[in-house]
Coordinates of C-alpha atoms in Angstrom, one line a residue:
X5 CA 25.6 13.0 -10.3
X6 CA 28.7 10.8 -10.2
X7 CA 28.6 7.6 -7.3
X8 CA 32.3 7.1 -5.6
X9 CA 34.0 8.3 -9.0
X10 CA 31.7 6.8 -11.5
X11 CA 28.7 7.5 -13.5
X12 CA 25.1 6.4 -12.9
X13 CA 25.1 4.2 -15.6
X14 CA 27.9 2.5 -14.0
X15 CA 26.2 1.6 -10.9
X16 CA 24.3 -1.8 -10.6
X17 CA 22.6 -3.7 -8.1
X18 CA 22.4 -6.9 -7.9
X19 CA 18.8 -8.4 -6.3
X20 CA 19.5 -11.8 -4.1
X21 CA 15.8 -12.0 -3.7
X22 CA 15.4 -15.5 -2.4
X23 CA 18.7 -17.0 -4.1
X24 CA 19.7 -18.6 -1.2
X25 CA 16.5 -21.0 -1.3
X26 CA 16.9 -22.1 -5.2
X27 CA 14.6 -25.2 -4.8
X28 CA 11.6 -22.9 -3.7
X29 CA 12.3 -20.2 -6.6
X30 CA 9.9 -21.8 -9.2
X31 CA 7.0 -22.4 -6.9
X32 CA 7.3 -18.8 -5.4
X33 CA 6.9 -17.3 -8.7
X34 CA 3.5 -18.9 -9.7
X35 CA 2.5 -18.5 -6.2
X36 CA 3.5 -14.8 -6.7
X37 CA 1.7 -14.6 -10.3
X38 CA -1.4 -16.0 -8.9
X39 CA -1.5 -13.4 -6.6
X40 CA -0.3 -10.6 -8.8
X41 CA -3.2 -11.8 -11.2
X42 CA -5.5 -11.6 -8.5
X43 CA -4.5 -8.3 -7.2
X44 CA -4.8 -6.7 -10.8
X45 CA -8.0 -8.1 -11.2
X46 CA -9.8 -7.5 -7.7
X47 CA -8.5 -3.9 -7.7
X48 CA -8.9 -3.0 -11.2
X49 CA -12.8 -4.8 -11.3
X50 CA -13.2 -2.9 -8.0
X51 CA -12.9 0.3 -9.6
X52 CA -15.1 -0.6 -12.4
X53 CA -17.8 -1.8 -10.0
X54 CA -17.5 1.7 -7.9
X55 CA -17.9 3.7 -10.7
X56 CA -20.3 2.0 -13.0
X57 CA -22.8 1.4 -9.8
X58 CA -24.9 4.5 -8.3
X59 CA -24.9 2.8 -5.4
X60 CA -21.2 3.2 -5.0
X61 CA -21.2 6.7 -5.4
X62 CA -20.4 7.5 -1.9
X63 CA -17.1 9.0 -0.3
X64 CA -16.9 6.0 1.4
X65 CA -16.4 3.9 -2.1
X66 CA -14.9 7.2 -3.6
X67 CA -12.0 6.8 -1.3
X68 CA -11.9 3.0 -1.9
X69 CA -11.5 3.3 -5.8
X70 CA -8.1 5.1 -4.7
X71 CA -7.3 2.7 -3.0
X72 CA -7.6 0.1 -5.2
X73 CA -5.9 2.2 -7.7
X74 CA -2.9 2.4 -5.3
X75 CA -2.7 -1.6 -4.7
X76 CA -2.5 -2.0 -8.3
X77 CA 0.6 0.8 -8.7
X78 CA 2.1 -0.4 -5.4
X79 CA 1.8 -4.0 -6.3
X80 CA 2.9 -3.7 -10.4
X81 CA 5.7 -1.6 -8.9
X82 CA 7.4 -4.4 -7.4
X83 CA 6.0 -8.0 -8.5
X84 CA 7.1 -7.9 -12.2
X85 CA 10.5 -7.3 -11.2
X86 CA 10.4 -10.4 -8.4
X87 CA 9.0 -12.5 -10.9
X88 CA 11.8 -11.7 -13.4
X89 CA 14.8 -12.6 -10.7
X90 CA 12.8 -15.6 -10.0
X91 CA 13.3 -17.5 -13.4
X92 CA 15.7 -16.0 -15.2
X93 CA 19.9 -15.5 -14.1
X94 CA 20.0 -12.3 -14.4
X95 CA 19.3 -10.3 -11.1
X96 CA 21.0 -7.0 -11.7
X97 CA 19.3 -3.6 -12.1
X98 CA 20.5 -0.2 -13.0
X99 CA 20.8 2.5 -10.7
X100 CA 17.8 4.7 -12.5
X101 CA 15.6 1.9 -12.7
X102 CA 16.2 1.5 -8.8
X103 CA 15.9 4.6 -7.9
X104 CA 12.6 5.0 -9.8
X105 CA 10.9 1.8 -8.3
X106 CA 12.2 2.8 -4.3
X107 CA 10.4 6.8 -5.5
X108 CA 7.1 5.0 -7.2
X109 CA 7.0 2.4 -4.4
X110 CA 7.2 5.2 -1.5
X111 CA 4.5 7.8 -3.0
X112 CA 2.1 5.0 -3.0
X113 CA 2.7 3.4 0.5
X114 CA 2.7 7.2 2.0
X115 CA -0.2 8.4 -0.4
X116 CA -1.7 5.1 1.1
X117 CA -1.3 5.4 4.7
X118 CA -3.4 9.6 4.7
X119 CA -5.9 7.6 2.5
X120 CA -6.4 5.5 5.3
X121 CA -6.7 8.1 7.6
X122 CA -9.0 10.0 5.5
X123 CA -10.8 6.9 5.2
X124 CA -11.0 6.8 9.1
X125 CA -12.5 10.5 9.2
X126 CA -15.3 9.9 7.0
X127 CA -16.4 6.6 8.8
X128 CA -16.0 9.1 12.2
X129 CA -18.3 11.4 10.4
X130 CA -20.5 9.0 9.5
X131 CA -21.0 7.4 12.8
X132 CA -20.7 10.3 14.9
X133 CA -22.3 13.0 12.7
X134 CA -24.7 11.0 10.4
X135 CA -26.8 13.9 10.2
X136 CA -23.7 16.3 9.2
X137 CA -22.2 13.5 7.2
X138 CA -23.3 14.6 3.5
X139 CA -22.6 18.5 3.8
X140 CA -19.1 17.7 5.8
X141 CA -18.2 14.7 3.4
X142 CA -19.1 16.6 0.1
X143 CA -18.0 15.9 -3.0
X144 CA -15.4 19.2 -3.2
X145 CA -13.7 18.2 0.4
X146 CA -13.5 14.4 -1.0
X147 CA -11.5 15.6 -4.2
X148 CA -9.4 17.9 -2.1
X149 CA -8.6 15.3 0.5
X150 CA -7.5 13.1 -2.2
X151 CA -6.1 15.5 -4.2
X152 CA -3.7 16.5 -0.9
X153 CA -2.6 13.1 0.0
X154 CA -1.5 12.6 -3.4
X155 CA 0.4 15.6 -3.4
X156 CA 1.9 14.6 0.0
X157 CA 2.9 11.3 -1.1
X158 CA 4.6 12.3 -3.6
X159 CA 6.4 15.1 -2.0
X160 CA 7.8 12.7 0.6
X161 CA 8.8 10.8 -2.2
X162 CA 11.2 13.2 -3.5
X163 CA 12.5 14.2 -0.3
X164 CA 13.3 11.0 0.9
X165 CA 15.0 10.0 -2.7
X166 CA 16.8 13.1 -2.8
X167 CA 18.2 11.8 0.3
X168 CA 19.1 8.5 -1.9
X169 CA 21.0 10.3 -4.0
X170 CA 23.2 12.0 -2.3
X171 CA 24.7 8.9 -1.6
X172 CA 28.1 6.8 -2.9
X173 CA 28.0 3.3 -4.2
X174 CA 30.9 1.4 -5.5
X175 CA 30.0 -0.4 -8.8
X176 CA 28.3 -3.7 -8.2
X177 CA 26.1 -3.5 -5.3
X178 CA 24.3 -6.6 -3.4
X179 CA 21.0 -6.0 -1.9
X180 CA 20.0 -8.6 -0.4
X181 CA 16.3 -8.2 -0.9
X182 CA 13.9 -8.9 -4.5
X183 CA 13.4 -4.7 -4.4
X184 CA 14.8 -1.6 -4.1
X185 CA 14.0 -1.4 -0.5
X186 CA 15.0 1.9 1.6
X187 CA 17.2 -0.5 4.2
X188 CA 18.6 -2.2 1.4
X189 CA 19.7 0.4 -0.4
X190 CA 21.3 2.3 2.5
X191 CA 22.9 -1.1 3.3
X192 CA 25.1 -0.8 0.1
X193 CA 26.5 2.6 0.2
X194 CA 29.7 3.3 0.9
X195 CA 29.5 7.2 2.0
X196 CA 28.2 8.6 5.6
X197 CA 24.7 8.0 6.1
X198 CA 24.2 10.3 8.8
X199 CA 22.2 12.9 6.6
X200 CA 20.1 10.3 5.1
X201 CA 19.5 8.3 8.1
X202 CA 18.1 11.5 9.9
X203 CA 15.8 13.0 6.9
X204 CA 14.3 9.7 6.8
X205 CA 13.9 9.1 10.5
X206 CA 12.1 12.8 10.8
X207 CA 9.7 12.4 8.2
X208 CA 9.1 8.7 8.1
X209 CA 7.9 9.1 12.4
X210 CA 6.0 12.5 11.3
X211 CA 3.8 10.4 8.5
X212 CA 3.5 7.5 10.8
X213 CA 2.7 9.7 14.4
X214 CA 0.3 12.1 12.2
X215 CA -1.9 9.4 10.3
X216 CA -2.1 7.1 13.5
X217 CA -3.3 9.7 15.2
X218 CA -6.1 10.5 12.8
X219 CA -7.1 7.0 12.9
X220 CA -6.9 6.4 16.7
X221 CA -8.3 9.6 17.6
X222 CA -11.2 8.6 14.9
X223 CA -12.0 5.3 16.4
X224 CA -11.7 6.4 19.8
X225 CA -14.7 8.9 19.3
X226 CA -16.4 5.9 16.9
X227 CA -16.7 3.7 19.9
X228 CA -17.7 6.0 22.6
X229 CA -20.5 7.1 20.4
X230 CA -20.8 3.2 19.0
X231 CA -21.0 2.1 23.0
X232 CA -23.8 4.8 23.5
X233 CA -26.2 3.0 21.0
X234 CA -28.9 1.2 23.8
X235 CA -30.1 -1.6 21.1
X236 CA -27.3 -4.5 20.2
X237 CA -28.3 -4.1 16.7
X238 CA -27.9 -0.8 16.9
X239 CA -24.4 -1.2 17.7
X240 CA -23.6 -3.9 15.3
X241 CA -24.9 -2.0 12.6
X242 CA -22.4 1.0 13.6
X243 CA -19.4 -0.9 14.1
X244 CA -19.9 -3.4 11.5
X245 CA -19.6 0.0 9.0
X246 CA -15.6 0.5 9.9
X247 CA -15.2 -3.2 10.8
X248 CA -13.6 -3.5 6.8
X249 CA -11.7 -0.2 7.4
X250 CA -10.3 -1.3 10.8
X251 CA -9.4 -4.8 9.6
X252 CA -7.1 -3.1 6.8
X253 CA -5.8 -0.3 8.8
X254 CA -4.7 -3.1 11.4
X255 CA -3.1 -5.5 8.7
X256 CA -1.2 -2.2 6.7
X257 CA 0.0 -0.2 9.6
X258 CA 1.1 -3.0 11.8
X259 CA 3.1 -4.9 8.9
X260 CA 5.0 -1.5 8.4
X261 CA 5.7 -0.7 11.6
X262 CA 7.1 -4.3 12.2
X263 CA 9.1 -4.3 9.1
X264 CA 10.5 -0.7 10.5
X265 CA 11.0 -2.3 13.7
X266 CA 13.4 -5.4 12.5
X267 CA 16.9 -4.7 12.7
X268 CA 18.5 -4.8 9.4
X269 CA 21.3 -7.6 10.5
X270 CA 22.3 -10.7 8.7
X271 CA 20.2 -12.8 10.5
X272 CA 16.8 -10.4 9.8
X273 CA 17.6 -10.3 6.7
X274 CA 15.3 -13.6 5.9
X275 CA 12.3 -12.0 7.8
X276 CA 13.0 -8.7 6.1
X277 CA 11.9 -10.4 2.7
X278 CA 8.9 -12.3 4.3
X279 CA 7.5 -9.4 5.5
X280 CA 8.2 -7.5 2.7
X281 CA 6.7 -10.2 0.9
X282 CA 3.5 -9.7 2.8
X283 CA 3.8 -5.9 2.4
X284 CA 4.4 -5.5 -0.7
X285 CA 2.3 -8.4 -2.4
X286 CA -0.4 -9.9 -0.3
X287 CA -1.5 -6.8 1.3
X288 CA -3.2 -5.2 -2.1
X289 CA -4.7 -8.2 -3.4
X290 CA -6.4 -8.5 0.2
X291 CA -7.6 -5.3 0.7
X292 CA -10.6 -5.7 -2.3
X293 CA -11.5 -8.6 -0.4
X294 CA -11.8 -7.2 3.1
X295 CA -13.5 -4.2 2.1
X296 CA -16.0 -5.8 0.0
X297 CA -15.9 -9.7 1.0
X298 CA -19.7 -8.9 3.1
X299 CA -20.7 -5.9 0.5
X300 CA -24.6 -6.4 -0.7
X301 CA -24.2 -3.9 -3.5
X302 CA -20.8 -5.1 -4.7
X303 CA -21.9 -8.7 -5.2
X304 CA -24.9 -7.8 -7.0
X305 CA -22.8 -5.9 -9.3
X306 CA -20.5 -8.7 -9.8
X307 CA -23.3 -10.7 -10.5
X308 CA -25.1 -8.9 -12.9
X309 CA -21.5 -8.4 -14.6
X310 CA -21.1 -12.5 -14.6
X311 CA -24.8 -13.0 -16.2
X312 CA -24.9 -10.7 -18.8
X313 CA -22.4 -13.4 -21.0
X314 CA -25.0 -16.2 -20.3
X315 CA -28.2 -14.0 -21.0
X316 CA -26.1 -13.3 -24.3
X317 CA -25.6 -17.3 -24.7
X318 CA -29.1 -18.0 -24.1
X319 CA -30.7 -15.4 -26.5

């Protein structure tokens, strides 16, 4: 493929990041480094805890382990490059790595959005049809659901990436962001963007419509069922089983919708960067805390793991 008469290897993107605020780059590097370390430990730790604790071998935690995996992957796709451009003068990234970063990021985002929908359906079955829960959410069905969401995420990533590959770029392209994000890549193209924008509009809106419909429908039935419970303690117990997921869904979709509602104008680029930071770096760190902050089984497992060295030392 050729871009504006050049080979792919000749096309270079310059990630501006936060270069227009040089005085805060080092503090941002330290903050993002700490956040990334917490994200890696938190999400990989959750996967380990879920695997080793038999009490957590349920559909909800099966989905949660994959959510942690996706958050780890998504953060790892974006954050290392961000940390690099904050401390080195060379902010360039060639065509292939830029497109690869975008492709992997899309896979993670789309897969996570449908995984959150699957988790909403899981909560719907658990609260509205508890007697059939084991049958409906069987291990086989859970595996099929997870396989389906990963497959769809990869398909959408291929479609979106292919739509960018038909565009042409000049030799050097300045991206006013810290990652190879869709609107930023699109803004530096020198060719007609109509086909690419149409493809993105159709599939992005389709994904959003399907996932939000599943989530909202599930929670409408959940709320109706919870309101029918006579005892206050029963209502609280039923609602608490989905409170963490509802919080995570609200933050995830709320930030995503806000990000793509912001117009790509010069005055909005700072807002886009800040929102992208929250979406790509902060949310993957928050998810382990949101879903497990009040979980007794998780706390007990962590406590046992942290007590092992102490017992060995005392022995």
